[in-house]
Tab-separated table of C-alpha atoms and ligand atoms in Angstrom:
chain	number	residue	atom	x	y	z
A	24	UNK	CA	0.000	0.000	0.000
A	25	UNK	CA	1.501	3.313	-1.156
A	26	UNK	CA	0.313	6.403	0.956
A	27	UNK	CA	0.562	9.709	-0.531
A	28	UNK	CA	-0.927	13.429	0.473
A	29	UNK	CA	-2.100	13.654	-3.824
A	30	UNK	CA	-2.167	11.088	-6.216
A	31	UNK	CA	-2.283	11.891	-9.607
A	32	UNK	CA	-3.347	9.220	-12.391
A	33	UNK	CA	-1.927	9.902	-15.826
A	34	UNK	CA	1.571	11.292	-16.217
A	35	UNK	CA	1.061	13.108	-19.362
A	36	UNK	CA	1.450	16.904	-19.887
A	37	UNK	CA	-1.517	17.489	-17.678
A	38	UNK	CA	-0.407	15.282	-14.582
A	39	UNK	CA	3.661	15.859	-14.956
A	40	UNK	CA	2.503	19.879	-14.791
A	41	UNK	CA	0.034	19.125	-11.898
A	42	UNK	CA	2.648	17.570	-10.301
A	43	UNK	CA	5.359	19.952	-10.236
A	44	UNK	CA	2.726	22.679	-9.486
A	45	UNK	CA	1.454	21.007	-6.197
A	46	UNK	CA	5.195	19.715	-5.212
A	47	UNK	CA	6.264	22.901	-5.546
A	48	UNK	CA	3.810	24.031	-2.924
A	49	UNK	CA	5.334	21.748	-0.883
A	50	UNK	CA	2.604	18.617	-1.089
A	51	UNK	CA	3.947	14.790	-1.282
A	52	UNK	CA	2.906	13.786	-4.678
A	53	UNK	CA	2.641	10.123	-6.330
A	54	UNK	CA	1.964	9.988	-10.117
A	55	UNK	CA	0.809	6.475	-11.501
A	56	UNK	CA	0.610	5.998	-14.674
A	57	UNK	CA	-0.507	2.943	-17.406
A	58	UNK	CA	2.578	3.386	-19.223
A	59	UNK	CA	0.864	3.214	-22.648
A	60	UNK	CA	-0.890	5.402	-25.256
A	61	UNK	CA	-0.449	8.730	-23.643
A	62	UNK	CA	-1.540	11.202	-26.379
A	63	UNK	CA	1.796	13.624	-24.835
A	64	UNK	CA	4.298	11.325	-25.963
A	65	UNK	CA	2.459	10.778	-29.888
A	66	UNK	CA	1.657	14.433	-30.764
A	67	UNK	CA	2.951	17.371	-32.636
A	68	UNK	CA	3.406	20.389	-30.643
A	69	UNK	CA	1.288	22.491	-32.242
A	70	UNK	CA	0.174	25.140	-30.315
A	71	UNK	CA	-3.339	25.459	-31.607
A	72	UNK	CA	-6.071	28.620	-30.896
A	73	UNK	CA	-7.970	29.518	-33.637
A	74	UNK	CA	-11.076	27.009	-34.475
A	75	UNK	CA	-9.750	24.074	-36.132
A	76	UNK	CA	-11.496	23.256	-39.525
A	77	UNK	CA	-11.240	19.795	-38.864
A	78	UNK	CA	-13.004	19.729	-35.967
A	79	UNK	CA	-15.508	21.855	-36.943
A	80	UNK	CA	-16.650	19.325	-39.991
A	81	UNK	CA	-16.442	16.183	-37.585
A	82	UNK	CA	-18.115	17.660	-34.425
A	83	UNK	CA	-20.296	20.030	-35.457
A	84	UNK	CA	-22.250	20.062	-32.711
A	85	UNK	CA	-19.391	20.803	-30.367
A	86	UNK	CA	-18.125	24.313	-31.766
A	87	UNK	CA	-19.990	26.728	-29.707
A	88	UNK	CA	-18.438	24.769	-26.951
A	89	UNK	CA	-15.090	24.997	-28.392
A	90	UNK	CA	-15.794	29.383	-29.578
A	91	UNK	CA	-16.641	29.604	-25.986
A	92	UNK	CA	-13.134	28.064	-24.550
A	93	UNK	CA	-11.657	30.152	-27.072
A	94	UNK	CA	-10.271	33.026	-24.055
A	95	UNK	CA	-8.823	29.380	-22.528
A	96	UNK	CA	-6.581	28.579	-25.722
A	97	UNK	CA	-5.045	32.195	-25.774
A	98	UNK	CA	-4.478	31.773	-21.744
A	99	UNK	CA	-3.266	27.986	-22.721
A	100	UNK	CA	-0.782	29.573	-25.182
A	101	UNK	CA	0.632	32.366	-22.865
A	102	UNK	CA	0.718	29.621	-20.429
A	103	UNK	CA	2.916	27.218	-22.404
A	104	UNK	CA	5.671	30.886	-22.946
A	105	UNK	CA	5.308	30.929	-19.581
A	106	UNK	CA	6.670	27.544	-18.799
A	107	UNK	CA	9.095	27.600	-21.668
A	108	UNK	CA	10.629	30.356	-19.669
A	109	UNK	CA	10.439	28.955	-16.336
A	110	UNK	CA	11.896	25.695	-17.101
A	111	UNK	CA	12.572	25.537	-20.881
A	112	UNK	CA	13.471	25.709	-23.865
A	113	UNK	CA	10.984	23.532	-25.573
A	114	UNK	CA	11.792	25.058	-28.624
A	115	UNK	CA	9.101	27.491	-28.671
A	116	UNK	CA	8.173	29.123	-31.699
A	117	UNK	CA	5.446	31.496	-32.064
A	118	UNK	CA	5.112	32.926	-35.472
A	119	UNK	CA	1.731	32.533	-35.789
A	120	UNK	CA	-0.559	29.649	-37.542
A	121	UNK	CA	-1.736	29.962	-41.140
A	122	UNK	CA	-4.727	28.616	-41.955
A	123	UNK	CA	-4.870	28.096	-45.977
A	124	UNK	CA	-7.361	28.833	-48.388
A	125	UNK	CA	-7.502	27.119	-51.779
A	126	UNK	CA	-10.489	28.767	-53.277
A	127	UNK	CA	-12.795	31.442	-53.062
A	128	UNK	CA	-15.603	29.206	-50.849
A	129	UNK	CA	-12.522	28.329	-48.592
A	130	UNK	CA	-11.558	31.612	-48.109
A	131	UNK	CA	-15.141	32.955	-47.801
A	132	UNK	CA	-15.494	30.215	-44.703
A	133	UNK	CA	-12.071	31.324	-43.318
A	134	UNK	CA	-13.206	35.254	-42.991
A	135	UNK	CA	-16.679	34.102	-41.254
A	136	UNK	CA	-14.689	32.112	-38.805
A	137	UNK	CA	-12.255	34.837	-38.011
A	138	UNK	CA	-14.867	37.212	-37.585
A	139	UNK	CA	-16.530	35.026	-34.849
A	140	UNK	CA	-12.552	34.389	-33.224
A	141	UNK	CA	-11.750	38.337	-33.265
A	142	UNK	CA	-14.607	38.919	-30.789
A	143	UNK	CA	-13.532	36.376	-28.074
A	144	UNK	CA	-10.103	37.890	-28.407
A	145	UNK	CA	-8.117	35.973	-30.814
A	146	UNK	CA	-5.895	37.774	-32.657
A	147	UNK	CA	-6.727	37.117	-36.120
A	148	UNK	CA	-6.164	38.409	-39.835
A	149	UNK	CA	-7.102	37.395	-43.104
A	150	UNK	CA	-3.538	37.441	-46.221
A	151	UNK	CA	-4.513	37.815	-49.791
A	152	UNK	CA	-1.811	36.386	-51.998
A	153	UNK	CA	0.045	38.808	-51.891
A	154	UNK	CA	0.624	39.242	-48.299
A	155	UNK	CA	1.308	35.606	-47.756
A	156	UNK	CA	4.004	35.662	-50.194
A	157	UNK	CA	5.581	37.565	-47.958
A	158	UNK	CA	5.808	35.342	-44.952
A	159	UNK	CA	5.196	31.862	-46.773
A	160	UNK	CA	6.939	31.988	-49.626
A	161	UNK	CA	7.027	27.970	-49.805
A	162	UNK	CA	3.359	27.773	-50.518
A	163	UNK	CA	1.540	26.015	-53.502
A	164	UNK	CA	0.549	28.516	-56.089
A	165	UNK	CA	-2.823	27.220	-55.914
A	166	UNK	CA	-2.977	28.743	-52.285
A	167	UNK	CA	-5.456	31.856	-52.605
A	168	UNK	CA	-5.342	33.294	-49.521
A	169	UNK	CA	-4.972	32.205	-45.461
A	170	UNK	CA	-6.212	33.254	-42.069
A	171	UNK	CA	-3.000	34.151	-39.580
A	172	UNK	CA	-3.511	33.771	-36.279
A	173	UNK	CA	-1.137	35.262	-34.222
A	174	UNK	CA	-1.509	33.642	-31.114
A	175	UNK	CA	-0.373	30.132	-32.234
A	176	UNK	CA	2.711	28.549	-32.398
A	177	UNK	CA	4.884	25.117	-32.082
A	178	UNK	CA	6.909	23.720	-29.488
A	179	UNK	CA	8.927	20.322	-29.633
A	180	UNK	CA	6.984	17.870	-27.527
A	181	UNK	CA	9.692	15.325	-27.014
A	182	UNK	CA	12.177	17.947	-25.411
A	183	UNK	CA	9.132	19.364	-22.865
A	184	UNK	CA	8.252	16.274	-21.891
A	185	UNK	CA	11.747	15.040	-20.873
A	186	UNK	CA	12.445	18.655	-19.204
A	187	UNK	CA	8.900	18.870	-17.573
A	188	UNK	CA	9.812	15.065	-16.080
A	189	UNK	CA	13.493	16.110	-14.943
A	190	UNK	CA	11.891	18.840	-13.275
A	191	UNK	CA	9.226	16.371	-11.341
A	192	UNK	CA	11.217	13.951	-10.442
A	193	UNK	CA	13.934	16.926	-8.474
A	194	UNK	CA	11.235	18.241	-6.613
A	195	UNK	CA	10.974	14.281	-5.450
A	196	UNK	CA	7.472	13.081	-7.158
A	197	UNK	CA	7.340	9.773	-7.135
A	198	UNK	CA	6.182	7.768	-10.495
A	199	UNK	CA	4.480	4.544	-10.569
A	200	UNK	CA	3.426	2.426	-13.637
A	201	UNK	CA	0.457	1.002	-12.722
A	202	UNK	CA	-2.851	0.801	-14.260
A	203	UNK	CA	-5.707	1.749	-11.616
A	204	UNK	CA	-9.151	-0.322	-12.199
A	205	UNK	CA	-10.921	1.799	-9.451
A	206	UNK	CA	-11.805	4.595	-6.886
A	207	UNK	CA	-13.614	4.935	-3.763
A	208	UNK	CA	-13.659	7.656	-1.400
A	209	UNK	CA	-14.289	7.444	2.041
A	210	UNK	CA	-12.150	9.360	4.303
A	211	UNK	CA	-9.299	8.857	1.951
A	212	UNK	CA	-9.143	8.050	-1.455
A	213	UNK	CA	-8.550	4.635	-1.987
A	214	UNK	CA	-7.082	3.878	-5.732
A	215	UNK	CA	-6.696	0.442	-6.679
A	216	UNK	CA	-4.067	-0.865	-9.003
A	217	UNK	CA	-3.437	-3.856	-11.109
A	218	UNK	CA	-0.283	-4.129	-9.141
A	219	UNK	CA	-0.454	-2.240	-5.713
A	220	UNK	CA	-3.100	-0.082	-3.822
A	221	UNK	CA	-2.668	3.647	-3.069
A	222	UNK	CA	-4.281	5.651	-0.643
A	223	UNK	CA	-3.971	9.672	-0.759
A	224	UNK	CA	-5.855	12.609	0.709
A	225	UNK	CA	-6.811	13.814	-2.879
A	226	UNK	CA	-6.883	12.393	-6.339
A	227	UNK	CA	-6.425	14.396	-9.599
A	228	UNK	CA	-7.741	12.338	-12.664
A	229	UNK	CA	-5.469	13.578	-15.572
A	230	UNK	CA	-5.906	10.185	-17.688
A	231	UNK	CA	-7.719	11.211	-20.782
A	232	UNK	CA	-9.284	8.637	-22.694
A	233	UNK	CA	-8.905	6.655	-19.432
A	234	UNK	CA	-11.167	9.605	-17.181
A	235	UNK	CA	-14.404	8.370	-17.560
A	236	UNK	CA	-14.431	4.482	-16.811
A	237	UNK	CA	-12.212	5.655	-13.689
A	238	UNK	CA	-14.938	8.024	-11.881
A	239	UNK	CA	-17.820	6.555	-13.025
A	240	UNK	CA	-19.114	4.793	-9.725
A	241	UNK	CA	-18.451	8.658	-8.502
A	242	UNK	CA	-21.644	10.048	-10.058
A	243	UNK	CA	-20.539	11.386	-13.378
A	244	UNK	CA	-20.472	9.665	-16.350
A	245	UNK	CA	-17.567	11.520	-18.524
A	246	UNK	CA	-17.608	10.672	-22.513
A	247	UNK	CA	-13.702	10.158	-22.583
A	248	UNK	CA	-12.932	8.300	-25.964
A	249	UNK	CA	-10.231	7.132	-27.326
A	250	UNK	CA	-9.168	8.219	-30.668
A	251	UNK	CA	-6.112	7.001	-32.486
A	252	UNK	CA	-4.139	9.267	-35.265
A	253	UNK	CA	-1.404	9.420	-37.742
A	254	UNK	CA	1.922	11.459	-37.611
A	255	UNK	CA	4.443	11.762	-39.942
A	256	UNK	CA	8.060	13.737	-39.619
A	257	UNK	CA	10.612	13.936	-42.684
A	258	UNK	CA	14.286	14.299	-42.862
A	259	UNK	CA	15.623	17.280	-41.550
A	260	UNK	CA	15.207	19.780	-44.851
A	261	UNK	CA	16.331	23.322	-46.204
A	262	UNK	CA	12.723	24.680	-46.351
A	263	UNK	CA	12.643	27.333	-43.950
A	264	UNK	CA	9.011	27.231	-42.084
A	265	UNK	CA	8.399	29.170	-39.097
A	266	UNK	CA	4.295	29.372	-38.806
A	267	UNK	CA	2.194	26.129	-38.009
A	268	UNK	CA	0.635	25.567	-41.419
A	269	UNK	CA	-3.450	23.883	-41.815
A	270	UNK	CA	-5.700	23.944	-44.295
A	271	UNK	CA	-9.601	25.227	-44.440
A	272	UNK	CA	-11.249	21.862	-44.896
A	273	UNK	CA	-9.045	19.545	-45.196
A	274	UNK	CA	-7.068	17.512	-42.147
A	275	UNK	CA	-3.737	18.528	-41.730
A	276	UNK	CA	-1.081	20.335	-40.134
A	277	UNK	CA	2.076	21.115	-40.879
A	278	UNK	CA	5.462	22.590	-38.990
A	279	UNK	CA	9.285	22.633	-38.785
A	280	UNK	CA	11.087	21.875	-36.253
A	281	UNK	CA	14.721	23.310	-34.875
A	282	UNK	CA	16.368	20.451	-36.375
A	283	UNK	CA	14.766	21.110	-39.639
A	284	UNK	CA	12.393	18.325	-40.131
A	285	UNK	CA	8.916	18.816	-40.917
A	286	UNK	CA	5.986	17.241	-38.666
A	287	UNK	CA	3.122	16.431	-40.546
A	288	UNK	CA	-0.327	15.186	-39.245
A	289	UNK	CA	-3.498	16.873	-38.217
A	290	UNK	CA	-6.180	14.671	-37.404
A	291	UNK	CA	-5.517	11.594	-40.202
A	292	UNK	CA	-7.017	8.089	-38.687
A	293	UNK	CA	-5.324	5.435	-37.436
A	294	UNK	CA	-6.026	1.922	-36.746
A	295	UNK	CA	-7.457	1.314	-33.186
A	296	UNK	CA	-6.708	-1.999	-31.370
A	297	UNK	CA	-8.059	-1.127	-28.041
A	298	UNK	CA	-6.832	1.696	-25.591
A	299	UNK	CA	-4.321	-1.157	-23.979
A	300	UNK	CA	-2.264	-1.729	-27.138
A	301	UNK	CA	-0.658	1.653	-29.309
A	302	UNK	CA	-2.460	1.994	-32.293
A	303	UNK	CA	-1.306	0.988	-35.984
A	304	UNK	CA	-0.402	2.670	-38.782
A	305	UNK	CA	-2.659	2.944	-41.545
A	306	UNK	CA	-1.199	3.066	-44.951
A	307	UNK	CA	-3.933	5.340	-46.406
A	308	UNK	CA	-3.514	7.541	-43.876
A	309	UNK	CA	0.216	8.260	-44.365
A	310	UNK	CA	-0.327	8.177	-48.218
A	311	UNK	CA	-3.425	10.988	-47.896
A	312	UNK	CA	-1.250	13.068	-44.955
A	313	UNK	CA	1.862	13.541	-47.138
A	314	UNK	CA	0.551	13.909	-50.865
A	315	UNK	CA	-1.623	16.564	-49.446
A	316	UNK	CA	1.773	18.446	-47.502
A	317	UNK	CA	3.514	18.092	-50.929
A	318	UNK	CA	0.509	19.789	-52.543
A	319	UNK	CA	0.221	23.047	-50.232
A	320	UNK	CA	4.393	22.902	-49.810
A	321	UNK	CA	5.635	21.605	-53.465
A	322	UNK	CA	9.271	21.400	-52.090
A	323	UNK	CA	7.779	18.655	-49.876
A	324	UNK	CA	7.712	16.295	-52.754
A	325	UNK	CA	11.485	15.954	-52.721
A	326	UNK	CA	11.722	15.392	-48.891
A	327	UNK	CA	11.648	11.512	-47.134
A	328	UNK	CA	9.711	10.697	-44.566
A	329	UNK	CA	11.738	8.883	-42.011
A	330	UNK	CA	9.362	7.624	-39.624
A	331	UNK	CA	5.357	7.298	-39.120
A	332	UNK	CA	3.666	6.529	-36.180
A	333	UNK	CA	0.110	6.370	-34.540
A	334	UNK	CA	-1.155	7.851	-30.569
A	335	UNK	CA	-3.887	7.755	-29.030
A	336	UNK	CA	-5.704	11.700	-28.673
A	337	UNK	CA	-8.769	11.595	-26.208
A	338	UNK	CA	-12.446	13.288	-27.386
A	339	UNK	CA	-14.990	14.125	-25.493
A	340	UNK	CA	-17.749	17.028	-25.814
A	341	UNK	CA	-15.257	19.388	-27.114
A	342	UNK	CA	-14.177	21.652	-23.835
A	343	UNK	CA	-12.375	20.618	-20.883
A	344	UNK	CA	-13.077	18.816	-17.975
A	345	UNK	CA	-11.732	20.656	-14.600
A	346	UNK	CA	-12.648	20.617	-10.938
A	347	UNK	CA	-14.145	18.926	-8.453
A	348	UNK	CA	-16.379	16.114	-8.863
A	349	UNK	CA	-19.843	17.336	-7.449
A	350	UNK	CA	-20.425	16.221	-4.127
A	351	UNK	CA	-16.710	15.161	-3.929
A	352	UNK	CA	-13.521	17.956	-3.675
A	353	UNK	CA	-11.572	14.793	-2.826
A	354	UNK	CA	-10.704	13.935	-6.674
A	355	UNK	CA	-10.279	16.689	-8.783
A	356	UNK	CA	-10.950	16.344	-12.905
A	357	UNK	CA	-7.563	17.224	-15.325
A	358	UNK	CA	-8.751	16.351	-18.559
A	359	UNK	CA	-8.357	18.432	-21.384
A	360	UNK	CA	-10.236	19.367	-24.501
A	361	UNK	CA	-9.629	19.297	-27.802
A	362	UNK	CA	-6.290	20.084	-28.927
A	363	UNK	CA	-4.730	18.563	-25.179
A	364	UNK	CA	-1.223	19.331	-25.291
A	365	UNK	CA	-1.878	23.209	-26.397
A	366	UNK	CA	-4.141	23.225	-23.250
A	367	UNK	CA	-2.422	20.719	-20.805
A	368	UNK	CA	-0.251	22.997	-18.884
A	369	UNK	CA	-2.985	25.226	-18.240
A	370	UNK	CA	-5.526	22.497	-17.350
A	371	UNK	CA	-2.665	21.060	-15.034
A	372	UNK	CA	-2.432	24.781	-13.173
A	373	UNK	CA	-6.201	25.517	-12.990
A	374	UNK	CA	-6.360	21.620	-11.600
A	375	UNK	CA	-3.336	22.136	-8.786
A	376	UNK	CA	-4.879	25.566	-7.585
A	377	UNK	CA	-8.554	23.323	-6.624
A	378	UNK	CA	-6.604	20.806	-4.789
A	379	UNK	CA	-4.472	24.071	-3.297
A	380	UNK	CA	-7.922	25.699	-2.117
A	381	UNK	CA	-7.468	28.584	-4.456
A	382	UNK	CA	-9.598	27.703	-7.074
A	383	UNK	CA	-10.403	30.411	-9.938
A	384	UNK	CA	-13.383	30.183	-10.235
A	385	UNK	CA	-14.494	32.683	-13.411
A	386	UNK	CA	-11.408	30.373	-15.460
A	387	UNK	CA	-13.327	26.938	-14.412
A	388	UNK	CA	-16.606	27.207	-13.812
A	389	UNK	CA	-17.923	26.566	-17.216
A	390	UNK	CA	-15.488	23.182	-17.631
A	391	UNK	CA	-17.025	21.527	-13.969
A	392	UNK	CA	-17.622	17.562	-14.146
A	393	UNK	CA	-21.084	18.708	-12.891
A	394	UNK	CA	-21.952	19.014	-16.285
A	395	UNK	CA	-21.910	15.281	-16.221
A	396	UNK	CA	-23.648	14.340	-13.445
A	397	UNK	CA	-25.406	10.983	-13.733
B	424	FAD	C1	-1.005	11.855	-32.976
B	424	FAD	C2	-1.502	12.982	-32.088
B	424	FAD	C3	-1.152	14.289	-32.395
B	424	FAD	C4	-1.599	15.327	-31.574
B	424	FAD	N1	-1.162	16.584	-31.855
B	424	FAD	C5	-1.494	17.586	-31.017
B	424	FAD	C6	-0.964	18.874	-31.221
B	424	FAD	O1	-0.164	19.089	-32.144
B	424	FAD	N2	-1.334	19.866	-30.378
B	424	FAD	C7	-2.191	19.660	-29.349
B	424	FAD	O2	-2.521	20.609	-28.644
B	424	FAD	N3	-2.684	18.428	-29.088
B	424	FAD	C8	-2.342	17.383	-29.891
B	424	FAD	N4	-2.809	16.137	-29.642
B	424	FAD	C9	-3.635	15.920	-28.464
B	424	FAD	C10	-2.761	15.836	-27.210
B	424	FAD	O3	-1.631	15.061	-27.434
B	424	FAD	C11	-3.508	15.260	-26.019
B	424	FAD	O4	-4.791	15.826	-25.912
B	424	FAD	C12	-2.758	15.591	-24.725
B	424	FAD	O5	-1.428	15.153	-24.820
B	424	FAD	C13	-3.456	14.942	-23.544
B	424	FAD	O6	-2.637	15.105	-22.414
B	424	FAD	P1	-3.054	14.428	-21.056
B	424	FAD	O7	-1.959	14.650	-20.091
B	424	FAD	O8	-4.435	14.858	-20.690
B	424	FAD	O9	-3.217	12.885	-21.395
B	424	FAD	P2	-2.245	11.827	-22.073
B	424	FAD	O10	-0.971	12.419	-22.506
B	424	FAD	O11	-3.068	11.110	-23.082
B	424	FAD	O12	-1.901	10.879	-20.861
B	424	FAD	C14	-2.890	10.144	-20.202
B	424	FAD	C15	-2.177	9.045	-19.460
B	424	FAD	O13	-3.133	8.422	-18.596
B	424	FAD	C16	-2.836	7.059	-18.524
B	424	FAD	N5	-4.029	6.340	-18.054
B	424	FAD	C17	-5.252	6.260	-18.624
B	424	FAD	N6	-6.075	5.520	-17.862
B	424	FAD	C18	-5.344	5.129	-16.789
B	424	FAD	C19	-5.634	4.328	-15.640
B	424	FAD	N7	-6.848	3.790	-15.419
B	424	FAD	N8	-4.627	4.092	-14.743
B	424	FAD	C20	-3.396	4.635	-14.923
B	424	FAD	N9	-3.081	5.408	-15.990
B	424	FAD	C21	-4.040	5.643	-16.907
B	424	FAD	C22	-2.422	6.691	-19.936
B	424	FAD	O14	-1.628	5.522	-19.927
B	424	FAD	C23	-1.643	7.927	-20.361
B	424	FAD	O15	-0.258	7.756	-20.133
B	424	FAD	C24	-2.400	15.067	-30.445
B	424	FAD	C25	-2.758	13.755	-30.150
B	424	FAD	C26	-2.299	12.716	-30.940
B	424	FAD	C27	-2.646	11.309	-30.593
């Protein structure tokens, strides 16, 4: 039995953050953690805030929730330059995030959208030709026109996440690979493993797809699903591409890294074979994801990819899931919403300050589990 003041289950972006937040104020912290399919150790880095157009065809019914959050993913982005400078570099980027137009209709849909984003505070503006030829000089000459948001950006997941852990583990969290099958709460919090049993004054739930089947004897039933994608990175390559590059309807996006190779992905399937084994690679998908880079970036056509892979991202109703469980302040929800890693270290802080008794209230309220409740 492993006692602990908080335990945290999921060491992703959202629990490694939570847990350097609370250690730092001094708690003892335990983070246990599956050990597979964490969507922080499969993604891209992009630092996404505008509405993505991807989203926005496949939940449809989800974009008012995610226009509403859209003050969170300008906070999540300051929040991310924040940590960069506190315990970085991550190889933070911010030179904005082009959203491309191919035709007229594309374009027309692209100055709607950014009309709806400038008045929840995103700062957005729409580049003829002209203008973009400027600043993206690399771009198909089929592109027409693109909507820049300046808030977005890249970072390089791989380095934050080894950082963000070196940082945990010297303010002495402990990590455990366990998989917990269930709560109860009683005048601790009683988490049992597959391998051991943990007890801890407080719980944070920061396991994404795995949320929902872990609190649901707790009154709220959470629709956490798994969803398994495609990524693709290249050799490193002389193109020189400093914004994070999508497209108006179709899935993809696009970005350099430091070392010079180019990450592409941006929402393409891949083949599920449960949330206990990583997901495969679908041919089809890599195929689809790279002809259409080379098409918006031509010099992408002469560039290998060197290695595709597939992760597990987590959907739910579109916005975030932080707080207390009603009737419960023992286990606090960490799950983010769409695009996770853009809004993990934010989650992660807005998470830490419930379980620190300094909740902020205005910043969570609309993202309680009580929206849930059974
Ligand atoms: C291919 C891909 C590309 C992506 N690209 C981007 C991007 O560019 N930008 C962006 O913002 N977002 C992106 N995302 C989404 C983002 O990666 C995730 O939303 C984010 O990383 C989630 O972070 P998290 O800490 O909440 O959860 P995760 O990183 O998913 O970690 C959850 C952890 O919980 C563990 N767990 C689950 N259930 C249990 C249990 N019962 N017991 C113990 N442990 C458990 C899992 O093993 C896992 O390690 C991408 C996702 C994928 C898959």
């Amino acid at each position: 039995m492993i006692p602990t003041d908080i335990l945290i289950i999921g060491g992703g972006i959202v629990g490694q953050v939570t847990a350097i937040e609370l250690a730092q104020a001094g708690a003892q912290v335990t983070v246990v953690d599956a050990g597979i399919n964490a969507g922080s150790t499969a993604n891209a880095g992009s630092l996404h805030v505008q509405m993505q157009s991807r989203f926005m065809r496949l939940y449809p019914d989800q974009v008012p929730d995610i226009e509403a959050a859209l003050p969170l993913y300008c906070e999540a982005a300051e929040e991310w330059v924040r940590l960069d400078a506190a315990y970085g570099s991550f190889e933070l980027v911010r030179k904005g995030g082009l959203m491309l137009a191919e035709d007229n209709s594309q374009l027309a849909f692209l100055e709607k959208k950014a009309a709806r984003e400038a008045k929840k505070g995103v700062s957005v503006e729409m580049l003829d030709r002209p203008a973009l030829e400027r600043i993206a000089p690399w771009l198909g000459p089929q592109i027409v026109g693109a909507e820049l948001c300046r808030n977005e950006g890249k970072v390089n997941p791989l380095v934050a996440n080894l950082r963000l852990r070196a940082v945990a583990d010297a303010l002495g969290v402990r990590f455990e690979q366990d998989h917990i099958c269930s709560l109860s709460v009683g005048h601790r919090v009683e988490a049992i493993g597959q391998n051991k049993t943990y007890r801890a004054d407080r719980v944070v739930v920061a396991a994404a797809w795995g949320a929902g089947a872990l609190v649901q004897g707790l009154g709220v039933m959470i629709p956490s699903v798994a969803e398994p994608l495609h990524m693709n990175i290249t050799e490193a390559c002389s193109a020189r591409i400093s914004q994070l590059v999508q497209h108006a309807e179709r899935s993809i996006t696009l970005k350099q890294f430091n070392s010079g190779q180019i990450v592409i992905g941006g929402g393409w399937s891949a083949c599920d074979r449960g949330a206990h084994q990583v997901p495969a690679v679908d041919p089809l998908s890599l195929l689809g994801n790279v002809s259409l880079a080379a098409r918006l970036v031509p010099t992408l056509g002469h560039v290998r990819i060197i290695r595709t892979w597939a992760g597990m991202n987590t959907t739910m109703d579109g916005a975030s899931v932080i707080g207390p469980l009603p009737g419960c302040d023992k286990v606090v929800m960490a799950v983010p919403g769409d695009a996770g890693y853009t809004l993990g270290p934010l989650v992660a802080k807005l998470a830490a300050s419930c379980i620190l008794g300094q909740p902020d209230h205005s910043m969570i309220e609309r993202y309680s589990p009580a929206r849930f409740s059974a």
